[in-house]
Coordinates of C-alpha atoms in Angstrom, one line a residue:
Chain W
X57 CA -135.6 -5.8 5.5
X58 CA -136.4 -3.3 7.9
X59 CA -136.1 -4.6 11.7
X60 CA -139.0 -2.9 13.4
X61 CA -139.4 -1.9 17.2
X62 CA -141.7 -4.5 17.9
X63 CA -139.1 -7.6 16.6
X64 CA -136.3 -5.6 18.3
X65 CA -138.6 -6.0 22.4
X66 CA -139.9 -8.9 21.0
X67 CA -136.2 -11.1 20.8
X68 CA -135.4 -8.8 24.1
X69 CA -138.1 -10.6 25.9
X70 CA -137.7 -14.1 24.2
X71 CA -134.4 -13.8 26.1
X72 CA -135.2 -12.4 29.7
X73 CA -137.8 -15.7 30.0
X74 CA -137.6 -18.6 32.2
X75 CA -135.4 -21.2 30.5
X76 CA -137.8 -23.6 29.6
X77 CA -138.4 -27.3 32.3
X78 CA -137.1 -29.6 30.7
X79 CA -137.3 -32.2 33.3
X80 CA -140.2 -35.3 33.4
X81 CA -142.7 -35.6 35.9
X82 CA -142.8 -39.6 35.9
X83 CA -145.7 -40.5 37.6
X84 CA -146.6 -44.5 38.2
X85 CA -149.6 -45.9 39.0
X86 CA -150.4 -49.0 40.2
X87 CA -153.1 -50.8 37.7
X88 CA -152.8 -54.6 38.7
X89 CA -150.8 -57.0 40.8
X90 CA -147.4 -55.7 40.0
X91 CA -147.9 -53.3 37.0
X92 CA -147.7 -49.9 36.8
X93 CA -148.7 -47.3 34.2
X94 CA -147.1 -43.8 33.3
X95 CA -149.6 -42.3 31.3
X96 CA -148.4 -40.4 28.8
X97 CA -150.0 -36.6 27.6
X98 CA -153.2 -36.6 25.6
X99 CA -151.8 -33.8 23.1
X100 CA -149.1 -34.0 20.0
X101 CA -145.9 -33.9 20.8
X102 CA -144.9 -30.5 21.8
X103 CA -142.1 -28.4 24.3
X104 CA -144.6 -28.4 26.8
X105 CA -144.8 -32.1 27.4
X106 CA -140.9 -33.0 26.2
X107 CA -142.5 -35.6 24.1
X108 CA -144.0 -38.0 27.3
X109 CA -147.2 -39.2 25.4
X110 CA -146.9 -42.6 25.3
X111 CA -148.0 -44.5 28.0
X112 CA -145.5 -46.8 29.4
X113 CA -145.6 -50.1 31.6
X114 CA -143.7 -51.1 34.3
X115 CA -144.0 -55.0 35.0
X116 CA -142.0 -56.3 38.7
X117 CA -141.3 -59.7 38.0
X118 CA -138.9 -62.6 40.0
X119 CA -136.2 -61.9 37.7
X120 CA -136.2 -58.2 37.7
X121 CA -138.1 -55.1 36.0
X122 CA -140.2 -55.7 32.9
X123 CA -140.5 -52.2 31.0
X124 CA -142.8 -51.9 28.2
X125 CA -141.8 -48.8 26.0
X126 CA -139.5 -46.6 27.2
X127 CA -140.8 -42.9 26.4
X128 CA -138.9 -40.2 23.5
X129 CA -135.9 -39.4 24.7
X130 CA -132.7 -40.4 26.8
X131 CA -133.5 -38.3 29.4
X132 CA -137.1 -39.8 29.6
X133 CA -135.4 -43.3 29.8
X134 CA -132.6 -42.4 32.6
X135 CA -135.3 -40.7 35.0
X136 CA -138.3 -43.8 33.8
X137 CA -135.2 -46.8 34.7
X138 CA -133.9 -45.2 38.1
X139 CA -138.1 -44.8 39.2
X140 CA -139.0 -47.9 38.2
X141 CA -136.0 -50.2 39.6
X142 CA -136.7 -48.1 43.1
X143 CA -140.5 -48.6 43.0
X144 CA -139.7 -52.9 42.2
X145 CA -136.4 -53.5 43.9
X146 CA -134.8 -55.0 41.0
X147 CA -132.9 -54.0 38.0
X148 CA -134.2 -53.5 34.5
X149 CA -133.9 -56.9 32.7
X150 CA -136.2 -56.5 30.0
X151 CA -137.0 -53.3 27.7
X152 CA -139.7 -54.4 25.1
X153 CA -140.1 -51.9 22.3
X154 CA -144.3 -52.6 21.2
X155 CA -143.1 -50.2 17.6
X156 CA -141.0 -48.1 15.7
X157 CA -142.7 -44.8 16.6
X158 CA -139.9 -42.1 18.8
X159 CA -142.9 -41.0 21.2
X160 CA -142.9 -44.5 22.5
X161 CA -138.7 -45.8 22.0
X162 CA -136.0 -42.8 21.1
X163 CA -135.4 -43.0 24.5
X164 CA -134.2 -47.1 24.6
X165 CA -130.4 -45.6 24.1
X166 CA -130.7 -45.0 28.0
X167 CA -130.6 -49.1 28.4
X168 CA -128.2 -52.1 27.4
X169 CA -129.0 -52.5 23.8
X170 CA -129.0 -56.2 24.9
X171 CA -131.5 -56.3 26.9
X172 CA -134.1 -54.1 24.5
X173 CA -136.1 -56.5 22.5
X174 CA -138.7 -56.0 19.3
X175 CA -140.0 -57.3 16.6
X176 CA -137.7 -57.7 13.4
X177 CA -140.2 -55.3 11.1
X178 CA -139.8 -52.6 14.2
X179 CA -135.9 -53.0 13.5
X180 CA -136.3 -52.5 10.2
X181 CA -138.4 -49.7 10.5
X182 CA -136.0 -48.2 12.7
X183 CA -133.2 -48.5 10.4
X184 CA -135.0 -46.6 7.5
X185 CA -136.6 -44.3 9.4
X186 CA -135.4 -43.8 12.6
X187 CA -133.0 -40.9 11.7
X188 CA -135.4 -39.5 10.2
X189 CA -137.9 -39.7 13.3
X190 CA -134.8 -38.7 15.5
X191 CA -134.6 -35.2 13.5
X192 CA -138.0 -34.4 13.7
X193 CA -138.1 -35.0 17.1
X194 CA -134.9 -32.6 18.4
X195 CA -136.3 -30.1 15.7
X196 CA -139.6 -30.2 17.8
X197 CA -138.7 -30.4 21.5
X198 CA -135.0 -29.4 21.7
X199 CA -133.0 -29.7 24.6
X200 CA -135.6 -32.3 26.1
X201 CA -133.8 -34.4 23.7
X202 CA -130.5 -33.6 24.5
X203 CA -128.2 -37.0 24.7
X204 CA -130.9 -39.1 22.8
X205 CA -128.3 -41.3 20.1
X206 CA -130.3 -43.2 17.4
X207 CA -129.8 -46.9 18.7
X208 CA -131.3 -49.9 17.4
X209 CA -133.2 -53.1 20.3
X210 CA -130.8 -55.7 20.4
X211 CA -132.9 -58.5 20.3
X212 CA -135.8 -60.1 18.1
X213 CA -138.2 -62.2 20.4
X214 CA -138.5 -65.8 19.5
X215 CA -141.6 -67.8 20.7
X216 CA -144.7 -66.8 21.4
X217 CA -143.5 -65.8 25.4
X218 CA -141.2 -65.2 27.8
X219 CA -141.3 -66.2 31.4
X220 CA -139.5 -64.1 34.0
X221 CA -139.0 -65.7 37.2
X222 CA -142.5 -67.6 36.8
X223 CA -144.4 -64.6 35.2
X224 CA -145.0 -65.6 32.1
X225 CA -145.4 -62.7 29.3
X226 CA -147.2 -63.7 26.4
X227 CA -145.6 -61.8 23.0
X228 CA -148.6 -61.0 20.0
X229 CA -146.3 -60.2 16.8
X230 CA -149.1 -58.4 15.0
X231 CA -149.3 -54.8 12.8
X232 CA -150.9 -52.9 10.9
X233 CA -150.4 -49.3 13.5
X234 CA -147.3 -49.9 11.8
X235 CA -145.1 -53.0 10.2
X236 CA -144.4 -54.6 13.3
X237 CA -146.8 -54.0 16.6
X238 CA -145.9 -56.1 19.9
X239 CA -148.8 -56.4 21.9
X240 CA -148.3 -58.2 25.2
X241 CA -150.2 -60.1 27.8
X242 CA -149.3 -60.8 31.4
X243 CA -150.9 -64.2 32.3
X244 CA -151.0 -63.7 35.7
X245 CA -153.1 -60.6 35.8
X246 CA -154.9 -60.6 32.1
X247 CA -153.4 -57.2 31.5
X248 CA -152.9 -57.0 27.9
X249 CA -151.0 -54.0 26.5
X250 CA -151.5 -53.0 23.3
X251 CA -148.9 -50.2 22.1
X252 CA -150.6 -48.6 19.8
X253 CA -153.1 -50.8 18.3
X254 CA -155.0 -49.3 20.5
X255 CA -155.6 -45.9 21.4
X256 CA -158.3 -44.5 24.3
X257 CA -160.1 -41.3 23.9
X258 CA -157.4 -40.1 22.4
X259 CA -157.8 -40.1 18.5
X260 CA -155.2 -42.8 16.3
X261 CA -152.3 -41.3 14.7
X262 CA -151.4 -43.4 11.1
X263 CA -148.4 -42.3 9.8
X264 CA -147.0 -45.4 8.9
X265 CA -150.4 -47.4 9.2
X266 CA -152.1 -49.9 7.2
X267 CA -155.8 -49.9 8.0
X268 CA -156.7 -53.5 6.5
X269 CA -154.0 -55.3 9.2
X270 CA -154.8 -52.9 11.7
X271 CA -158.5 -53.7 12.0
X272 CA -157.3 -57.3 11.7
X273 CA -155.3 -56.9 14.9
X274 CA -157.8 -55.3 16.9
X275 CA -159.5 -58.4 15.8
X276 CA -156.9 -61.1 17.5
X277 CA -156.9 -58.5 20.2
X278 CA -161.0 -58.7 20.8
X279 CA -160.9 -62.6 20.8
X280 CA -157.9 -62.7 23.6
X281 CA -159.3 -63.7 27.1
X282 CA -157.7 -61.1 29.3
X283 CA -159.0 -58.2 31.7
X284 CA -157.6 -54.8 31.3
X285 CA -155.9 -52.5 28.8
X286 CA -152.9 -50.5 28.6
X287 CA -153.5 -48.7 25.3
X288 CA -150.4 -47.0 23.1
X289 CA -152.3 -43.7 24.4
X290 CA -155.4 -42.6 26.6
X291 CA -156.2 -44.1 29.9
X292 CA -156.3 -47.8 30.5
X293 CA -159.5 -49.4 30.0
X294 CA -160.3 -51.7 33.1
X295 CA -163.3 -53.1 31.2
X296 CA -160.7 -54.5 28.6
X297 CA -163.6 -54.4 25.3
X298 CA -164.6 -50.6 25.5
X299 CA -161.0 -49.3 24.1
X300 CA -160.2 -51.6 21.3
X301 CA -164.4 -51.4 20.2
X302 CA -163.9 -47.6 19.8
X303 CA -160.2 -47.8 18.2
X304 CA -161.8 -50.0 15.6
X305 CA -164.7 -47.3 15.1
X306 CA -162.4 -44.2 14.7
X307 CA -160.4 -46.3 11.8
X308 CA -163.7 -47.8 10.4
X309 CA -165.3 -44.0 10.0
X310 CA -161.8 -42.7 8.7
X311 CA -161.9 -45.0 6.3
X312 CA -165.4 -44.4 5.1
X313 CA -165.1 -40.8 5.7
X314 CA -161.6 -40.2 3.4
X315 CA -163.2 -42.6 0.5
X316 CA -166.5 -40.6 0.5
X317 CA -164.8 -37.3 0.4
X318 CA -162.9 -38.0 -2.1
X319 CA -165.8 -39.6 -4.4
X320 CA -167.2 -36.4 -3.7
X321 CA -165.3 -33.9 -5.0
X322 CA -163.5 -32.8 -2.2
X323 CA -159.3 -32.0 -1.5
X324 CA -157.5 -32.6 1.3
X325 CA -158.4 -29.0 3.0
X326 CA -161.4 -29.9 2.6
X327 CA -161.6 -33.6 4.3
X328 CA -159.7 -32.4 7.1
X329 CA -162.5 -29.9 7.9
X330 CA -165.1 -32.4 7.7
X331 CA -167.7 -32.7 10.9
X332 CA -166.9 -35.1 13.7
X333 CA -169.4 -37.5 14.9
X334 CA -171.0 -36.5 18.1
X335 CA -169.3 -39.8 19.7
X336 CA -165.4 -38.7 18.9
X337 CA -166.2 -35.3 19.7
X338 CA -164.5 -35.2 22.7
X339 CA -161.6 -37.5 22.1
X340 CA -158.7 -35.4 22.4
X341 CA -156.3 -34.6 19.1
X342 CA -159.2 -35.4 17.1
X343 CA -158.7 -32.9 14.5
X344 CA -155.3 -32.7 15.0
X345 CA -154.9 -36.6 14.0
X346 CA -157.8 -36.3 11.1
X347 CA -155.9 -33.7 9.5
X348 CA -152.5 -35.7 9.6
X349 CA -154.7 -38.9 8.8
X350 CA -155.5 -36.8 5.5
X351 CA -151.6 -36.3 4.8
X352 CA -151.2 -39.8 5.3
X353 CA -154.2 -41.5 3.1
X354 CA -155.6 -39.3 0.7
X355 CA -153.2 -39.3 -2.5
X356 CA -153.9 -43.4 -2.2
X357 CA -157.2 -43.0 -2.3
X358 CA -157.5 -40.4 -4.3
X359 CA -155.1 -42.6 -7.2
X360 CA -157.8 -45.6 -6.2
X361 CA -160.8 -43.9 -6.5
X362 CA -161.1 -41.3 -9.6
X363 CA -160.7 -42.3 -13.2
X364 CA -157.9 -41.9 -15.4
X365 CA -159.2 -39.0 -17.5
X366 CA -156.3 -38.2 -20.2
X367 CA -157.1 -38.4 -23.8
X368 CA -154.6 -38.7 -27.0
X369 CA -154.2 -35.1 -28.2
Chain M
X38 CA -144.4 0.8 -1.3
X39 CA -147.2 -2.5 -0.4
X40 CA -149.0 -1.7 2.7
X41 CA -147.3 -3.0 5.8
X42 CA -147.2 -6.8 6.4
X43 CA -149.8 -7.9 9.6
X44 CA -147.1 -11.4 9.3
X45 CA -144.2 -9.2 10.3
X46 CA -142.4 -11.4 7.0
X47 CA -138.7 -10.3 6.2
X48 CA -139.8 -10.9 3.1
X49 CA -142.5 -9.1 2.0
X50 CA -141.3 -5.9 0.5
X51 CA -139.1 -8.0 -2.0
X52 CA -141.8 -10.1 -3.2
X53 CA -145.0 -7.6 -2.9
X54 CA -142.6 -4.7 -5.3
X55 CA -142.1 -7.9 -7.8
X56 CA -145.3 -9.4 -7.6
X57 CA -147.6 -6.7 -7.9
X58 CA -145.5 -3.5 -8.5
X59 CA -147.6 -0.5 -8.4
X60 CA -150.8 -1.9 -7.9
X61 CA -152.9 -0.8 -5.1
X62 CA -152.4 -4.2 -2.7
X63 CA -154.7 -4.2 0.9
X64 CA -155.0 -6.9 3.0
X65 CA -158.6 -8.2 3.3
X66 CA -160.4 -10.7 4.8
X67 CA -162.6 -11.9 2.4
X68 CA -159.9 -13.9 0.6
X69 CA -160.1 -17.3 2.4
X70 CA -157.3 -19.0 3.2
X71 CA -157.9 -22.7 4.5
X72 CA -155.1 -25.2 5.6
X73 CA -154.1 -27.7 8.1
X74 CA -153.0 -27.1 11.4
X75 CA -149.7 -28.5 10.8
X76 CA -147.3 -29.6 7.5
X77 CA -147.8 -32.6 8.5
X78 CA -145.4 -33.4 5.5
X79 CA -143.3 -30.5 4.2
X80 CA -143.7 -31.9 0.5
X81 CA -147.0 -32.1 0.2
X82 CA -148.7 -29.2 2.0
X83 CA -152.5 -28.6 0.9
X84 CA -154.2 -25.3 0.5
X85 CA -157.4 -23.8 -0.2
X86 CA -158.4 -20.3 -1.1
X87 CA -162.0 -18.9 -1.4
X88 CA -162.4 -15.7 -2.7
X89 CA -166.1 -16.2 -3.4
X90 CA -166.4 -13.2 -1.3
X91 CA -164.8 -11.1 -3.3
X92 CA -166.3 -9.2 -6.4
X93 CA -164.8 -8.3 -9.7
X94 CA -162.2 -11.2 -9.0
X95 CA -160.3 -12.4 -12.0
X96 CA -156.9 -14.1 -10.8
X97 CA -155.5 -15.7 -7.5
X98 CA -151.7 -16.1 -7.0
X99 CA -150.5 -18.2 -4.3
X100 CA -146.9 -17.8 -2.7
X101 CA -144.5 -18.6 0.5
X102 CA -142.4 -15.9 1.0
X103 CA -139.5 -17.9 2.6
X104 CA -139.9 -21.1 -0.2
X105 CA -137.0 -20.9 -2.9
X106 CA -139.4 -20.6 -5.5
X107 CA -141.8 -18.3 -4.0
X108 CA -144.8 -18.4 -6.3
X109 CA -146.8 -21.8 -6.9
X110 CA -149.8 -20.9 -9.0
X111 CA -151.0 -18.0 -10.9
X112 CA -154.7 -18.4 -11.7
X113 CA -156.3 -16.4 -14.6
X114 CA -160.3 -17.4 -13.8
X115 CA -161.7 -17.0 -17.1
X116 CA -165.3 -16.5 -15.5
X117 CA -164.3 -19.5 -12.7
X118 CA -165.4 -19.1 -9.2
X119 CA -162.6 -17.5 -7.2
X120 CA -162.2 -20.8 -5.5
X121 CA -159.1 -23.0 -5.7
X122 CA -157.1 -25.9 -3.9
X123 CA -153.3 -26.8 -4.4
X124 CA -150.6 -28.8 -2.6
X125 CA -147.7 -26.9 -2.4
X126 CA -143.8 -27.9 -0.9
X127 CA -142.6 -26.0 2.3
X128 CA -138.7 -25.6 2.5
X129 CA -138.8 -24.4 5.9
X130 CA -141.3 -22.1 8.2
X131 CA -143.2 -19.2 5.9
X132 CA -145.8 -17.2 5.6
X133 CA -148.3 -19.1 3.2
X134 CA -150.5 -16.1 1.2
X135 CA -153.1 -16.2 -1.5
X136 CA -153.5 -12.7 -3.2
X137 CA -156.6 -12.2 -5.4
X138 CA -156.4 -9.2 -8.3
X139 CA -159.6 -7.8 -9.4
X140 CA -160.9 -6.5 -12.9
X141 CA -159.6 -2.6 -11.7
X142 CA -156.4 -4.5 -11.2
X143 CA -155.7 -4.0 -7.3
X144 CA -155.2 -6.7 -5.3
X145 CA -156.6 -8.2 -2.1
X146 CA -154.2 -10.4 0.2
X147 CA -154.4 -12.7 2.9
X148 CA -151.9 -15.0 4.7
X149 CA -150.8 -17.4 7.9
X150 CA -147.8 -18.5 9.0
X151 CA -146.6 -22.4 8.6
X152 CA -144.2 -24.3 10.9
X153 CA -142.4 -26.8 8.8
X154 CA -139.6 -29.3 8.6
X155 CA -136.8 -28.3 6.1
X156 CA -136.1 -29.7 2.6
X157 CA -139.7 -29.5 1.0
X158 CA -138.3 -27.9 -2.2
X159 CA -134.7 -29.6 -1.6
X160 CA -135.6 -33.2 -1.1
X161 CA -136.0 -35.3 -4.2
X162 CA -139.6 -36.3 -5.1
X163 CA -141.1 -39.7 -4.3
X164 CA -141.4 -40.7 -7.7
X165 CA -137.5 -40.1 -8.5
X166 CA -136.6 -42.0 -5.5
X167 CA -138.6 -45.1 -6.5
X168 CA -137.5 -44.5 -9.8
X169 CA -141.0 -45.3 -11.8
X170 CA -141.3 -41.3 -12.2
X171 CA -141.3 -41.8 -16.4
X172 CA -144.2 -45.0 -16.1
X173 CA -147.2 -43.1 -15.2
X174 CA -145.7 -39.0 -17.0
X175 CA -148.9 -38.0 -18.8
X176 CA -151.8 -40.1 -16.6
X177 CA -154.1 -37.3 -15.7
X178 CA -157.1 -38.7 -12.9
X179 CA -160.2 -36.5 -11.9
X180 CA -163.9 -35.9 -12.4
X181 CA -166.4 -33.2 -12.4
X182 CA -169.3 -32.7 -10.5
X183 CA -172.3 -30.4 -10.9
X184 CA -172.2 -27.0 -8.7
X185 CA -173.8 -23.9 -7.6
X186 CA -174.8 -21.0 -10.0
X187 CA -173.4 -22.6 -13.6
X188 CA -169.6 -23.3 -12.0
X189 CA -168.6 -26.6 -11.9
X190 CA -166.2 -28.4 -9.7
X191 CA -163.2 -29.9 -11.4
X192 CA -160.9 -32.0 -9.7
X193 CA -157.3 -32.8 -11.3
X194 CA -154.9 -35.0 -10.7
X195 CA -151.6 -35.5 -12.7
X196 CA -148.4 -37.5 -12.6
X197 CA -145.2 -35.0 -12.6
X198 CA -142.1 -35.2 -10.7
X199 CA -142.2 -31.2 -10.3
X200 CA -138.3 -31.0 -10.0
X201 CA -137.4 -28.0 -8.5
X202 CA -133.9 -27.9 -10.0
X203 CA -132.4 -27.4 -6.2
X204 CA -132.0 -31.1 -5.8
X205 CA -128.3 -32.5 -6.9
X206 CA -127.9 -33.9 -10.7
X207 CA -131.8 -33.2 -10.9
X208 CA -132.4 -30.2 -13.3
X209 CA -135.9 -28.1 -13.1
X210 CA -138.5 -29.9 -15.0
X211 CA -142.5 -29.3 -13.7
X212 CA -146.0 -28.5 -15.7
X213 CA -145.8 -24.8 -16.7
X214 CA -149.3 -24.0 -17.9
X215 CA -152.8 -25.2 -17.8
X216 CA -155.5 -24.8 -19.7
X217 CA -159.3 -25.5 -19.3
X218 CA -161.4 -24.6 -22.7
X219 CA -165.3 -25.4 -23.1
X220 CA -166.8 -27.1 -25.6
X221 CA -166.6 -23.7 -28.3
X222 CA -163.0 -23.4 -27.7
X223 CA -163.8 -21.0 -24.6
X224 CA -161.1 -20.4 -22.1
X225 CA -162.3 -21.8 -18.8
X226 CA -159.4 -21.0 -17.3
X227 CA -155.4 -20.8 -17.2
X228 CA -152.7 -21.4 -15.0
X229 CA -149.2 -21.0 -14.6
X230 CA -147.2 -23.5 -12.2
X231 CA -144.1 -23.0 -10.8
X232 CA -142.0 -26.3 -9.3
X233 CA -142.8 -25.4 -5.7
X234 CA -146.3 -26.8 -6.5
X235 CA -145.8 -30.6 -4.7
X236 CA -144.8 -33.8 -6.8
X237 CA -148.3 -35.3 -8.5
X238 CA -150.1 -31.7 -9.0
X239 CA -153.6 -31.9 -7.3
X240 CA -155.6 -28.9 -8.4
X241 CA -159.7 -28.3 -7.6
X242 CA -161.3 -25.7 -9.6
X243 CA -164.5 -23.9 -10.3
X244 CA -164.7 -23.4 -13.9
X245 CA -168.0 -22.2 -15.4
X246 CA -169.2 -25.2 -17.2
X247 CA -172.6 -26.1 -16.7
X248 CA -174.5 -29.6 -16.3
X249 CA -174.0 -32.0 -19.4
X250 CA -171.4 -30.2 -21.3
X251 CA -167.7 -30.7 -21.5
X252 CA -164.4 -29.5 -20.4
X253 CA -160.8 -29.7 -22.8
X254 CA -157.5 -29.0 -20.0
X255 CA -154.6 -29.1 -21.9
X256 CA -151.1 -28.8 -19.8
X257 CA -147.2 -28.4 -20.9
X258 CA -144.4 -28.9 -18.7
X259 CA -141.2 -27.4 -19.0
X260 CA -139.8 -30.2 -21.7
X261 CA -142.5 -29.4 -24.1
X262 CA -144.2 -32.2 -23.5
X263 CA -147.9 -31.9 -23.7
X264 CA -150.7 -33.5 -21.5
X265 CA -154.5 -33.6 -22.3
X266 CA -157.3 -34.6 -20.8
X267 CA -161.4 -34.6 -21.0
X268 CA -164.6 -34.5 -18.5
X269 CA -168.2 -34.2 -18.6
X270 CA -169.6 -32.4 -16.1
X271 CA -172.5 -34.6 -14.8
X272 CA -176.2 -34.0 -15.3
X273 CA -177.5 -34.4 -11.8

């Protein structure tokens, strides 16, 4: 290998840079009686957002802080728990962890493993794939996750709610984003968030979905009374129908769109070049997520779809 | 000496003096290179190349300079359209290129850099994981459709664990050649595969095969085994 002039000033000035932030701008806002939302970046995960793009809620109840997802890494979590106890007065009682995915929970080793609850299909998940997740994630954003240990939610929820001081929290067990997705509604307010069951101009990501139970959730989601929406990603949807109506389209046309392409002929290249829609044109990481979408779906299909074609020699 | 790389690749010189010795090799835009944005997973990593563009063109080679096993196809088109899609395994960030040889024997090249996780060629495959690898050796899916000017499209998909031999107790063992012959024993087209195509080989071709008549592919992996398979393309 010969090392050229150009490589030689290139490394020179990778080196004389800024070291790059690595500290989160946490932001809460107030959305409803005693709930707050961080909203997370509308882009993949990448160094220049240190992971934050989940959205995140922060419930103040009688009995103490409510947090709902708890952002990628440690760092993330230390920062999100000192803001939110300031902004409520009260201590952190109750982490809930709505999936598996490290965008929304890497981050829960900043808390009492006691006191961070999900679903028993999340743990599970976490178990088999969290290392996995964990790598992927220091091998894309570095020091931002410096400190982040793989740690496993504490608890399971039991019941179908828990009350904190009088504010009731009603638990949804559903899935089908991934194997286990905790949806939750505040009964005072009718604020229902989702995790990522439901996404807001902001195309789904399925790398562990299944899109039968998904659209079945989104379903039990529809036909709860309640008012606004947190979604996993995308901003909140104070109408409450508009968010979960178009999360149910994207997966809808996916699905159609991935089946056709591959009764017609075409590979994965191909798929993920297809034309958008005019109405998820401007959802942000829509190609990005069609294109991962095709990772995720296509051999399935394709192994469904076209015919077994070997012949005895 | 192969023209200077525009990736800035340590590897380059090694594999353009092997690969195409004294050859006159250029880089050219007209060989089309399509992929994702990102390996979304470092085992399975599709590609498409289109060198419709490009005249006289008799073979496409695809390679990752910094894979283990650098080469994944070489494509002898037999009168096919100089159009083909692979999946290929990524052991770690590379450039991806698709070089295309012509009747006088030079070659065009193209190429793009690929972020990717480790362990693409290092990992065992899915199959030998789950363990059902052996069930489903030898079932061969695809179809044909009708195309454009005589050629074709072929789509093929077979069962193989493509063991790259770099994963513990696992020795090498993948599908070696391919061969597509028309209905008067006329090659359509043949290809050599290398393990660092992914687990499952998924291959779209172009071969010249028009409306109503049929296509032979035979295939032999690196045991000897062989694989067959037929398909009609379709009278629209």
């Amino acid at each position: 290998m010969t090392i050229s002039r150009r490589t030689v000033l290139g490394a020179l000035l990778a080196t004389a840079a800024a070291p790059p932030r690595t500290d989160y701008a946490i932001e809460p806002r107030l959305v409803a009686d005693g709930i707050w939302v961080v909203a997370g970046a509308d882009a993949p995960i990448e160094r220049d957002n240190g992971g934050a793009i989940a959205n995140i809620t922060i419930i103040a109840t009688p009995a103490g802080t409510v947090l709902v997802d708890c952002g990628p890494s440690f760092r993330y979590a230390k920062t999100l728990g000192a803001l939110a106890e300031r902004l409520t007065g009260k201590p952190v009682v109750r982490v809930y962890l709505t999936h598996l995915h490290p965008d929304h929970g890497l981050g829960i080793a900043a808390f009492d493993q006691p006191i961070v609850a999900a679903l028993p299909a999340t743990i599970a998940g976490i178990e088999s794939d969290g290392q996995g997740f964990s790598d992927s994630m220091y091998r894309l954003l570095g020091d931002w996750m410096r400190g982040t240990d793989l740690v496993k939610p504490g608890v399971t929820p039991t019941g179908d709610a828990e009350s904190f001081g009088g504010r009731r929290l009603r638990l949804l067990a559903l899935s089908g984003h991934s194997a286990g997705d905790l949806a939750l509604l505040d009964e005072a307010t009718g604020v229902l968030v989702t995790g990522d069951l439901v996404f807001n101009g902001r195309a789904p990501s399925t790398p562990t979905a299944d899109l039968a139970t998904w659209r079945q959730s989104l379903d039990v989601l529809a036909a709860l009374p309640h008012r606004l929406v947190i979604p996993g990603h995308g901003a909140i949807d104070p109408g409450g129908t508009a968010a979960i109506t178009q999360t149910r389209d994207w997966l809808d046309w996916l699905d159609e769109s991935l089946r056709a392409a591959v009764k017609g002929g075409l590979d994965m290249v191909e798929a993920g070049t297809l034309p958008l829609p005019e109405r998820f044109a401007g959802m942000a990481a829509v190609r990005y997520e069609l294109q991962r979408s095709v990772s995720h779906f296509y051999p399935v299909l394709e192994a469904e779809l076209l015919p077994r074609i070997d012949v005895a020699e | 000496m192969a023209a200077p790389d525009p990736l800035g690749s340590p590897m380059w010189d090694y594999h353009a003096q092997r690969i195409f010795g004294t050859a006159p090799v250029r880089f050219d835009a007209r060989v089309g290179l399509a992929m994702p944005m990102i390996a979304e997973n470092q085992r399975v990593f599709p590609i498409a190349v289109d060198a419709r563009g490009v005249d006289r063109a008799s073979r496409i080679l695809i390679f990752a300079d910094l894979n283990p096993i650098p080469v994944a196809i070489d494509y002898r088109l037999d009168g096919a359209a100089a159009y083909v899609t692979v999946r290929i395994k990524l052991d770690q960030r590379t450039p991806v290129r698709a070089a295309v040889q012509r009747a006088g024997g030079d070659w065009l090249v193209t190429g793009n850099w690929i972020d990717a996780a480790g362990g693409g060629c290092s990992a065992p495959p899915v199959s030998r994981v789950r363990g059902d690898w052996a069930e489903h050796l030898g079932e061969i899916r695809g179809a044909a459709w009708a195309g454009e000017r005589g050629h074709a499209r072929l789509r093929l998909l077979f069962r193989h664990p493509m063991d790259t031999g770099l994963v513990e107790n696992i020795p090498a063992y993948h599908l070696e050649t391919l061969t597509l012959r028309g209905e008067n024993g006329q090659s359509l087209g043949e290809m050599a595969l290398q393990a660092s195509v992914a687990e499952d080989p998924a291959l779209t071709l172009l071969p010249c095969s028009a409306p109503g008549s049929s296509i032979r592919i035979d295939a032999r992996d690196t045991n000897g085994r062989t694989y067959a398979a037929a398909v009609k393309v379709p009278t629209p």
